[in-house]
């Protein structure tokens, strides 16, 4: 701004003059460019001579310097001059203060002040400096120090700024024209007191024709009425602030304003269809959800909240509807169980209504809508149902086994009406006191009942459909056992009766009562008396108190413990049942030594006292003898127990007990040391007689008959035949003898030999077995099993049972 700079320089060249009267009548100040001091006034009263004669006062005005100077030479600020300065160089000017030397420099001889740096008013608006004239030789002040201010003159170098931008604001939809939205404010860093550099006006660049802005205040208002959020819910405005009152050459700044239309309840709810249809199984439990439906509402948040109601239909009390607060859906749920056979469909009329209605938008209504809903009930196979569900029955505890108590009834609610079988859930009748007829449902007793053990039986009766046994209904039967008089009364507690030796005649020494497990309807009534055996008792008497208690009294005094310390008094108790039952209970009375207050001190038998002639030493000797005898007896018993009994008697030895046990597998035919075969080859001649005992029927199954065996020596037969016949002999003897001991001849062969590829055999059958197992697979086991394969293969189709004399790789074979 060249014009502003020239104006400021001319202003600075005007002499701001000030006189100071000193002893030598000198004066100094700021001179103009021609060197003549500026006199503020031309009035004679303020003439030069007058000033010379008056006391001088310093009056310094401000220096002005333009900011943002862009020239290459230092900017001239002003000039200091003193009248003492005659131009001969004897006066030197000194400048100190804020910015001296760094920003402002002074010519020591001429007093010219220059700015050497570019100044910014927005960083620092003024500088305070101190000026002084001193003698250039002695540095002695020739003028007093004076202070002056250099003010930075503003230019329009800052654009307006929106410090709070960008802005967001909201305004309700359907607002009238001119509704205030928000106010924006722009700040200009230029000097507001100088010119128009900081005077800002506002305008809208983007956002018309929907909104407008007031130029001076920055208030944004709606420019169109009834803007609809559901059509468009957000607008972005661009607002401009321009200084210099908006004139050409002014600087400007912009900001964005995001305006959101907030929702109002101006849209009623509407169902997408006028009718809906849903299906539900009749077996769903209460309160299951049957269906969900929703009325659409273009509004949001609380303006879209709605309530649903059933306003009509034929399902009164069966269904109800509520609002899901999260989704605003109408949830139809079940209130009562459904029954397809009773009613297979329901019709409902549902109404949806806005919860928060704004009165100013009632003309947009009505804010509700209705829809028809049909619910179809689908049939399912239901379990039988008992009528009634809980049945109460009574039976006397004297009822005999098989007595009919009552009957339960259940039916299939389905249209198929399947036949039903009844049963008792035995978890509710663990001791099986009752039975139920599977076809009729008649309940009867299966055991004798005892009311005192269990007075009420809670049974669960099961009703099962014949067509679908998975459908099981359950009913409850409460059977109350009625009491009969089958328990005699007894003492209520175990009484401990104490009798003082000094008891007076007629004194009550015990009050007794009775209990009875029975519960007669009219309550208990007990009768007490002494048993017949004690009717002539001379020591005690019994008094029935007529209140189910009785008192025991003494007949005389002077009871003596030494004579008799215990009395047993039989008491007869009879109840009032029909027929009446009775029991005899024994009351024990102990005689005690009592003090003067009647408190027992010692009861029972008087302690026995040792004879006076037996000393303590004699007692110890007797005790020592007894202990010695006991020790001797214990030693004898221990020695007898240490004698070992023979493992077996010679005459009871039997080859069947010769069982050899091994912890490893046998070696089969290759193992010649595992078992002594001589014991099987050298058989006693007794075997012939035992073989002859085999019946003809069993003997026919052998390849060698019993008679042939008896006539043939075992030594002339091959080894395999010998072993076979011996084993079958022992087996048959054991089978026909019911008193035979529970052990058999046993030999285990668990290993065929090195390199065997055969697996283990599970079992071999006995002659009496009915097994139809095939042994063809034995032929695939290799050469070591050839003999076994031939044997079992030949016998498979015949009545001859397999021989067990094979010694191959078999599991344990128990015969």
Short mmCIF file of N, CA and C in Angstrom, two decimals, residues 345-480:
data_model
loop_
_atom_site.label_atom_id
_atom_site.label_comp_id
_atom_site.label_asym_id
_atom_site.label_seq_id
_atom_site.Cartn_x
_atom_site.Cartn_y
_atom_site.Cartn_z
N UNK A 345 -57.52 -72.87 14.27
CA UNK A 345 -57.06 -71.58 13.74
C UNK A 345 -57.66 -70.46 14.56
N UNK A 346 -56.96 -69.31 14.55
CA UNK A 346 -57.40 -68.13 15.29
C UNK A 346 -57.22 -66.91 14.38
N UNK A 347 -58.11 -65.93 14.53
CA UNK A 347 -58.03 -64.67 13.78
C UNK A 347 -57.87 -63.53 14.76
N UNK A 348 -56.87 -62.66 14.49
CA UNK A 348 -56.57 -61.53 15.36
C UNK A 348 -56.55 -60.25 14.54
N UNK A 349 -56.85 -59.15 15.18
CA UNK A 349 -56.70 -57.82 14.57
C UNK A 349 -55.73 -57.03 15.42
N UNK A 350 -54.59 -56.67 14.83
CA UNK A 350 -53.50 -56.02 15.55
C UNK A 350 -53.47 -54.54 15.17
N UNK A 351 -53.29 -53.70 16.18
CA UNK A 351 -53.15 -52.25 15.96
C UNK A 351 -51.79 -51.80 16.45
N UNK A 352 -51.10 -50.99 15.62
CA UNK A 352 -49.83 -50.37 16.00
C UNK A 352 -50.04 -48.87 16.12
N UNK A 353 -49.64 -48.28 17.26
CA UNK A 353 -49.87 -46.86 17.53
C UNK A 353 -48.57 -46.23 17.99
N UNK A 354 -48.28 -45.02 17.47
CA UNK A 354 -47.10 -44.28 17.94
C UNK A 354 -47.24 -43.95 19.41
N UNK A 355 -46.13 -44.10 20.11
CA UNK A 355 -46.15 -43.86 21.55
C UNK A 355 -46.05 -42.37 21.88
N UNK A 356 -45.28 -41.61 21.09
CA UNK A 356 -45.06 -40.18 21.36
C UNK A 356 -45.57 -39.38 20.17
N UNK A 357 -46.74 -38.82 20.31
CA UNK A 357 -47.39 -38.07 19.23
C UNK A 357 -47.22 -36.58 19.50
N UNK A 358 -46.73 -35.84 18.48
CA UNK A 358 -46.55 -34.39 18.58
C UNK A 358 -47.84 -33.72 18.14
N UNK A 359 -48.46 -32.93 19.02
CA UNK A 359 -49.76 -32.33 18.65
C UNK A 359 -49.70 -31.45 17.41
N UNK A 360 -48.55 -30.78 17.15
CA UNK A 360 -48.50 -29.88 16.00
C UNK A 360 -48.49 -30.61 14.67
N UNK A 361 -48.34 -31.96 14.73
CA UNK A 361 -48.36 -32.72 13.48
C UNK A 361 -49.54 -33.68 13.42
N UNK A 362 -50.58 -33.38 14.18
CA UNK A 362 -51.75 -34.25 14.16
C UNK A 362 -52.40 -34.29 12.78
N UNK A 363 -52.22 -33.23 12.01
CA UNK A 363 -52.82 -33.21 10.67
C UNK A 363 -52.16 -34.23 9.74
N UNK A 364 -50.97 -34.72 10.14
CA UNK A 364 -50.30 -35.73 9.33
C UNK A 364 -50.84 -37.13 9.60
N UNK A 365 -51.70 -37.29 10.61
CA UNK A 365 -52.15 -38.59 11.10
C UNK A 365 -53.19 -39.24 10.23
N UNK A 366 -53.87 -40.33 10.76
CA UNK A 366 -53.75 -40.79 12.15
C UNK A 366 -52.44 -41.56 12.36
N UNK A 367 -51.93 -41.51 13.58
CA UNK A 367 -50.64 -42.14 13.90
C UNK A 367 -50.86 -43.55 14.42
N UNK A 368 -51.59 -44.34 13.66
CA UNK A 368 -51.83 -45.75 13.99
C UNK A 368 -52.22 -46.47 12.71
N UNK A 369 -52.12 -47.84 12.77
CA UNK A 369 -52.49 -48.65 11.63
C UNK A 369 -52.88 -50.03 12.16
N UNK A 370 -53.68 -50.75 11.38
CA UNK A 370 -54.15 -52.07 11.80
C UNK A 370 -53.83 -53.09 10.72
N UNK A 371 -53.77 -54.37 11.16
CA UNK A 371 -53.53 -55.49 10.25
C UNK A 371 -54.22 -56.72 10.81
N UNK A 372 -54.65 -57.62 9.92
CA UNK A 372 -55.29 -58.87 10.31
C UNK A 372 -54.25 -59.98 10.37
N UNK A 373 -54.29 -60.79 11.42
CA UNK A 373 -53.34 -61.88 11.62
C UNK A 373 -54.13 -63.18 11.82
N UNK A 374 -53.78 -64.21 11.04
CA UNK A 374 -54.39 -65.53 11.18
C UNK A 374 -53.34 -66.51 11.66
N UNK A 375 -53.64 -67.21 12.74
CA UNK A 375 -52.72 -68.19 13.33
C UNK A 375 -53.29 -69.58 13.08
N UNK A 376 -52.54 -70.41 12.35
CA UNK A 376 -52.95 -71.78 12.05
C UNK A 376 -52.29 -72.71 13.06
N UNK A 377 -53.07 -73.55 13.73
CA UNK A 377 -52.56 -74.51 14.71
C UNK A 377 -52.33 -75.83 13.98
N UNK A 378 -51.09 -76.34 14.07
CA UNK A 378 -50.74 -77.59 13.42
C UNK A 378 -50.82 -78.75 14.41
N UNK A 379 -51.32 -79.86 13.93
CA UNK A 379 -51.52 -81.02 14.79
C UNK A 379 -50.19 -81.74 15.03
N UNK A 380 -49.99 -82.21 16.25
CA UNK A 380 -48.85 -83.05 16.60
C UNK A 380 -49.36 -84.24 17.39
N UNK A 381 -48.58 -85.30 17.40
CA UNK A 381 -48.95 -86.49 18.15
C UNK A 381 -48.68 -86.23 19.62
N UNK A 382 -49.75 -86.10 20.39
CA UNK A 382 -49.63 -85.74 21.80
C UNK A 382 -49.74 -86.99 22.67
N UNK A 383 -49.10 -86.93 23.83
CA UNK A 383 -49.22 -88.07 24.75
C UNK A 383 -50.60 -88.12 25.38
N UNK A 384 -50.97 -89.27 25.92
CA UNK A 384 -52.28 -89.37 26.59
C UNK A 384 -52.39 -88.40 27.75
N UNK A 385 -53.61 -88.01 28.02
CA UNK A 385 -53.89 -87.05 29.08
C UNK A 385 -54.80 -87.71 30.11
N UNK A 386 -54.45 -87.53 31.40
CA UNK A 386 -55.25 -88.10 32.49
C UNK A 386 -56.36 -87.12 32.88
N UNK A 387 -57.50 -87.67 33.18
CA UNK A 387 -58.63 -86.88 33.67
C UNK A 387 -59.14 -87.53 34.94
N UNK A 388 -58.97 -86.92 36.11
CA UNK A 388 -58.20 -85.68 36.35
C UNK A 388 -56.70 -86.00 36.39
N UNK A 389 -55.90 -84.94 36.36
CA UNK A 389 -54.45 -85.13 36.36
C UNK A 389 -53.97 -85.69 37.70
N UNK A 390 -54.60 -85.27 38.78
CA UNK A 390 -54.24 -85.75 40.13
C UNK A 390 -55.48 -86.42 40.72
N UNK A 391 -55.31 -87.66 41.10
CA UNK A 391 -56.42 -88.41 41.69
C UNK A 391 -56.03 -88.82 43.11
N UNK A 392 -56.98 -88.65 44.04
CA UNK A 392 -56.75 -89.00 45.44
C UNK A 392 -57.58 -90.22 45.79
N UNK A 393 -56.92 -91.22 46.38
CA UNK A 393 -57.58 -92.47 46.76
C UNK A 393 -57.26 -92.78 48.22
N UNK A 394 -58.07 -93.64 48.82
CA UNK A 394 -57.86 -94.07 50.21
C UNK A 394 -57.98 -95.58 50.28
N UNK A 395 -57.16 -96.15 51.19
CA UNK A 395 -57.20 -97.59 51.39
C UNK A 395 -56.85 -97.86 52.85
N UNK A 396 -57.49 -98.85 53.41
CA UNK A 396 -57.21 -99.23 54.79
C UNK A 396 -55.90 -99.99 54.86
N UNK A 397 -55.17 -99.76 55.93
CA UNK A 397 -53.91 -100.49 56.06
C UNK A 397 -54.15 -101.97 56.33
N UNK A 398 -55.39 -102.34 56.62
CA UNK A 398 -55.73 -103.75 56.82
C UNK A 398 -56.14 -104.43 55.52
N UNK A 399 -56.08 -103.66 54.40
CA UNK A 399 -56.51 -104.24 53.12
C UNK A 399 -55.62 -105.41 52.73
N UNK A 400 -56.23 -106.44 52.20
CA UNK A 400 -55.48 -107.62 51.78
C UNK A 400 -54.83 -107.36 50.42
N UNK A 401 -53.88 -108.22 50.12
CA UNK A 401 -53.21 -108.10 48.83
C UNK A 401 -54.21 -108.35 47.72
N UNK A 402 -54.23 -107.48 46.72
CA UNK A 402 -55.16 -107.60 45.62
C UNK A 402 -56.41 -106.75 45.77
N UNK A 403 -56.52 -106.03 46.89
CA UNK A 403 -57.69 -105.19 47.09
C UNK A 403 -57.69 -104.04 46.08
N UNK A 404 -58.82 -103.82 45.43
CA UNK A 404 -58.95 -102.74 44.45
C UNK A 404 -59.12 -101.42 45.21
N UNK A 405 -58.27 -100.46 44.85
CA UNK A 405 -58.31 -99.15 45.53
C UNK A 405 -59.10 -98.14 44.71
N UNK A 406 -58.89 -98.12 43.43
CA UNK A 406 -59.55 -97.15 42.56
C UNK A 406 -59.09 -97.37 41.14
N UNK A 407 -59.39 -96.40 40.29
CA UNK A 407 -59.06 -96.53 38.87
C UNK A 407 -58.65 -95.16 38.33
N UNK A 408 -57.69 -95.17 37.41
CA UNK A 408 -57.29 -93.96 36.70
C UNK A 408 -57.73 -94.10 35.25
N UNK A 409 -57.89 -92.95 34.61
CA UNK A 409 -58.35 -92.96 33.23
C UNK A 409 -57.59 -91.90 32.44
N UNK A 410 -57.09 -92.29 31.28
CA UNK A 410 -56.39 -91.36 30.37
C UNK A 410 -56.89 -91.64 28.96
N UNK A 411 -56.80 -90.65 28.13
CA UNK A 411 -57.24 -90.78 26.74
C UNK A 411 -56.27 -90.09 25.83
N UNK A 412 -56.23 -90.53 24.59
CA UNK A 412 -55.37 -89.94 23.56
C UNK A 412 -56.09 -88.72 23.00
N UNK A 413 -55.53 -87.51 23.15
CA UNK A 413 -56.23 -86.32 22.65
C UNK A 413 -56.22 -86.21 21.13
N UNK A 414 -55.40 -87.00 20.45
CA UNK A 414 -55.34 -86.92 19.00
C UNK A 414 -56.57 -87.56 18.37
N UNK A 415 -56.77 -87.22 17.11
CA UNK A 415 -57.93 -87.74 16.40
C UNK A 415 -57.83 -89.25 16.18
N UNK A 416 -56.59 -89.78 16.19
CA UNK A 416 -56.43 -91.23 16.00
C UNK A 416 -56.94 -92.03 17.18
N UNK A 417 -56.93 -91.41 18.37
CA UNK A 417 -57.44 -92.05 19.59
C UNK A 417 -56.86 -93.45 19.77
N UNK A 418 -55.56 -93.51 19.96
CA UNK A 418 -54.87 -94.77 20.11
C UNK A 418 -55.22 -95.44 21.43
N UNK A 419 -55.17 -96.76 21.45
CA UNK A 419 -55.36 -97.51 22.69
C UNK A 419 -54.21 -97.23 23.65
N UNK A 420 -54.48 -97.38 24.95
CA UNK A 420 -53.53 -96.97 25.98
C UNK A 420 -53.25 -98.13 26.91
N UNK A 421 -51.99 -98.21 27.34
CA UNK A 421 -51.58 -99.18 28.37
C UNK A 421 -51.08 -98.41 29.58
N UNK A 422 -51.48 -98.87 30.76
CA UNK A 422 -51.14 -98.19 32.01
C UNK A 422 -50.01 -98.95 32.70
N UNK A 423 -49.19 -98.19 33.42
CA UNK A 423 -48.12 -98.78 34.22
C UNK A 423 -47.76 -97.80 35.33
N UNK A 424 -47.03 -98.31 36.30
CA UNK A 424 -46.61 -97.49 37.44
C UNK A 424 -45.13 -97.16 37.27
N UNK A 425 -44.80 -95.91 37.46
CA UNK A 425 -43.40 -95.51 37.48
C UNK A 425 -42.80 -96.04 38.78
N UNK A 426 -42.00 -97.09 38.66
CA UNK A 426 -41.50 -97.76 39.86
C UNK A 426 -40.53 -96.90 40.66
N UNK A 427 -40.06 -95.82 40.11
CA UNK A 427 -39.27 -94.90 40.92
C UNK A 427 -40.11 -94.24 42.00
N UNK A 428 -41.42 -94.25 41.81
CA UNK A 428 -42.32 -93.71 42.83
C UNK A 428 -42.95 -94.80 43.68
N UNK A 429 -42.65 -96.04 43.38
CA UNK A 429 -43.15 -97.18 44.17
C UNK A 429 -42.06 -98.23 44.22
N UNK A 430 -40.96 -97.88 44.90
CA UNK A 430 -39.79 -98.75 44.89
C UNK A 430 -40.07 -100.10 45.53
N UNK A 431 -40.90 -100.15 46.54
CA UNK A 431 -41.17 -101.41 47.23
C UNK A 431 -42.36 -102.16 46.62
N UNK A 432 -42.91 -101.64 45.52
CA UNK A 432 -43.97 -102.31 44.77
C UNK A 432 -45.17 -102.67 45.66
N UNK A 433 -45.70 -101.65 46.30
CA UNK A 433 -46.89 -101.87 47.13
C UNK A 433 -48.15 -101.99 46.29
N UNK A 434 -48.13 -101.47 45.06
CA UNK A 434 -49.36 -101.40 44.27
C UNK A 434 -49.11 -101.93 42.86
N UNK A 435 -50.21 -102.33 42.24
CA UNK A 435 -50.22 -102.73 40.84
C UNK A 435 -51.31 -101.95 40.13
N UNK A 436 -51.16 -101.82 38.82
CA UNK A 436 -52.20 -101.19 38.01
C UNK A 436 -52.47 -102.10 36.82
N UNK A 437 -53.73 -102.28 36.52
CA UNK A 437 -54.11 -103.09 35.37
C UNK A 437 -53.74 -102.34 34.09
N UNK A 438 -52.99 -103.00 33.21
CA UNK A 438 -52.47 -102.32 32.02
C UNK A 438 -53.58 -101.86 31.09
N UNK A 439 -54.73 -102.54 31.10
CA UNK A 439 -55.79 -102.19 30.15
C UNK A 439 -56.86 -101.32 30.78
N UNK A 440 -57.23 -101.59 32.02
CA UNK A 440 -58.35 -100.86 32.63
C UNK A 440 -57.90 -99.70 33.50
N UNK A 441 -56.66 -99.70 33.99
CA UNK A 441 -56.20 -98.65 34.88
C UNK A 441 -56.63 -98.85 36.32
N UNK A 442 -57.09 -100.04 36.67
CA UNK A 442 -57.52 -100.32 38.04
C UNK A 442 -56.28 -100.51 38.91
N UNK A 443 -56.25 -99.81 40.04
CA UNK A 443 -55.12 -99.87 40.96
C UNK A 443 -55.50 -100.76 42.13
N UNK A 444 -54.60 -101.69 42.48
CA UNK A 444 -54.84 -102.62 43.58
C UNK A 444 -53.57 -102.76 44.40
N UNK A 445 -53.73 -103.33 45.60
CA UNK A 445 -52.58 -103.51 46.48
C UNK A 445 -51.81 -104.74 46.06
N UNK A 446 -50.49 -104.66 46.19
CA UNK A 446 -49.62 -105.79 45.87
C UNK A 446 -48.89 -106.30 47.10
N UNK A 447 -48.91 -105.53 48.18
CA UNK A 447 -48.29 -105.91 49.44
C UNK A 447 -49.14 -105.41 50.57
N UNK A 448 -48.89 -105.99 51.75
CA UNK A 448 -49.54 -105.49 52.95
C UNK A 448 -49.03 -104.08 53.25
N UNK A 449 -49.94 -103.21 53.68
CA UNK A 449 -49.61 -101.81 53.93
C UNK A 449 -49.47 -101.57 55.42
N UNK A 450 -48.69 -100.60 55.75
CA UNK A 450 -48.51 -100.21 57.16
C UNK A 450 -48.51 -98.68 57.20
N UNK A 451 -49.59 -98.15 57.76
CA UNK A 451 -49.71 -96.70 57.80
C UNK A 451 -48.61 -96.07 58.63
N UNK A 452 -48.14 -96.78 59.65
CA UNK A 452 -47.12 -96.20 60.52
C UNK A 452 -45.78 -96.07 59.79
N UNK A 453 -45.54 -96.85 58.76
CA UNK A 453 -44.32 -96.72 57.98
C UNK A 453 -44.47 -95.69 56.87
N UNK A 454 -45.61 -95.67 56.22
CA UNK A 454 -45.86 -94.73 55.13
C UNK A 454 -47.35 -94.48 55.05
N UNK A 455 -47.74 -93.28 55.41
CA UNK A 455 -49.17 -92.98 55.46
C UNK A 455 -49.71 -92.49 54.14
N UNK A 456 -48.85 -91.97 53.27
CA UNK A 456 -49.29 -91.46 51.96
C UNK A 456 -48.33 -91.97 50.90
N UNK A 457 -48.87 -92.53 49.84
CA UNK A 457 -48.08 -93.00 48.71
C UNK A 457 -48.36 -92.11 47.51
N UNK A 458 -47.31 -91.56 46.96
CA UNK A 458 -47.43 -90.66 45.81
C UNK A 458 -46.94 -91.41 44.57
N UNK A 459 -47.88 -91.88 43.78
CA UNK A 459 -47.55 -92.69 42.62
C UNK A 459 -47.67 -91.87 41.34
N UNK A 460 -46.79 -92.17 40.40
CA UNK A 460 -46.89 -91.62 39.05
C UNK A 460 -47.33 -92.74 38.13
N UNK A 461 -48.48 -92.56 37.52
CA UNK A 461 -49.04 -93.55 36.60
C UNK A 461 -48.68 -93.13 35.18
N UNK A 462 -48.16 -94.07 34.40
CA UNK A 462 -47.78 -93.82 33.02
C UNK A 462 -48.83 -94.38 32.09
N UNK A 463 -49.22 -93.56 31.11
CA UNK A 463 -50.15 -94.01 30.08
C UNK A 463 -49.43 -93.95 28.74
N UNK A 464 -49.23 -95.10 28.10
CA UNK A 464 -48.45 -95.21 26.87
C UNK A 464 -49.35 -95.59 25.71
N UNK A 465 -49.18 -94.86 24.59
CA UNK A 465 -49.95 -95.19 23.40
C UNK A 465 -49.45 -96.50 22.80
N UNK A 466 -50.38 -97.32 22.37
CA UNK A 466 -49.99 -98.56 21.71
C UNK A 466 -49.39 -98.31 20.33
N UNK A 467 -49.92 -97.31 19.62
CA UNK A 467 -49.44 -97.03 18.27
C UNK A 467 -48.06 -96.37 18.28
N UNK A 468 -47.82 -95.54 19.26
CA UNK A 468 -46.54 -94.83 19.36
C UNK A 468 -46.08 -94.88 20.81
N UNK A 469 -45.29 -95.88 21.19
CA UNK A 469 -44.86 -96.01 22.60
C UNK A 469 -44.04 -94.83 23.10
N UNK A 470 -43.54 -93.99 22.20
CA UNK A 470 -42.78 -92.83 22.68
C UNK A 470 -43.67 -91.77 23.30
N UNK A 471 -44.98 -91.86 23.04
CA UNK A 471 -45.93 -90.90 23.62
C UNK A 471 -46.43 -91.45 24.95
N UNK A 472 -45.94 -90.83 26.02
CA UNK A 472 -46.24 -91.30 27.38
C UNK A 472 -46.81 -90.13 28.17
N UNK A 473 -48.01 -90.34 28.70
CA UNK A 473 -48.62 -89.35 29.59
C UNK A 473 -48.43 -89.75 31.04
N UNK A 474 -48.46 -88.77 31.90
CA UNK A 474 -48.21 -89.01 33.32
C UNK A 474 -49.33 -88.42 34.15
N UNK A 475 -49.77 -89.22 35.09
CA UNK A 475 -50.78 -88.78 36.05
C UNK A 475 -50.32 -89.07 37.47
N UNK A 476 -50.86 -88.33 38.40
CA UNK A 476 -50.47 -88.45 39.81
C UNK A 476 -51.62 -89.10 40.58
N UNK A 477 -51.28 -90.09 41.39
CA UNK A 477 -52.25 -90.74 42.27
C UNK A 477 -51.72 -90.64 43.69
N UNK A 478 -52.47 -90.00 44.54
CA UNK A 478 -52.14 -89.89 45.96
C UNK A 478 -53.00 -90.88 46.73
N UNK A 479 -52.37 -91.88 47.32
CA UNK A 479 -53.08 -92.94 48.06
C UNK A 479 -52.82 -92.73 49.54
N UNK A 480 -53.88 -92.46 50.26
CA UNK A 480 -53.77 -92.27 51.70
C UNK A 480 -54.17 -93.56 52.41
#
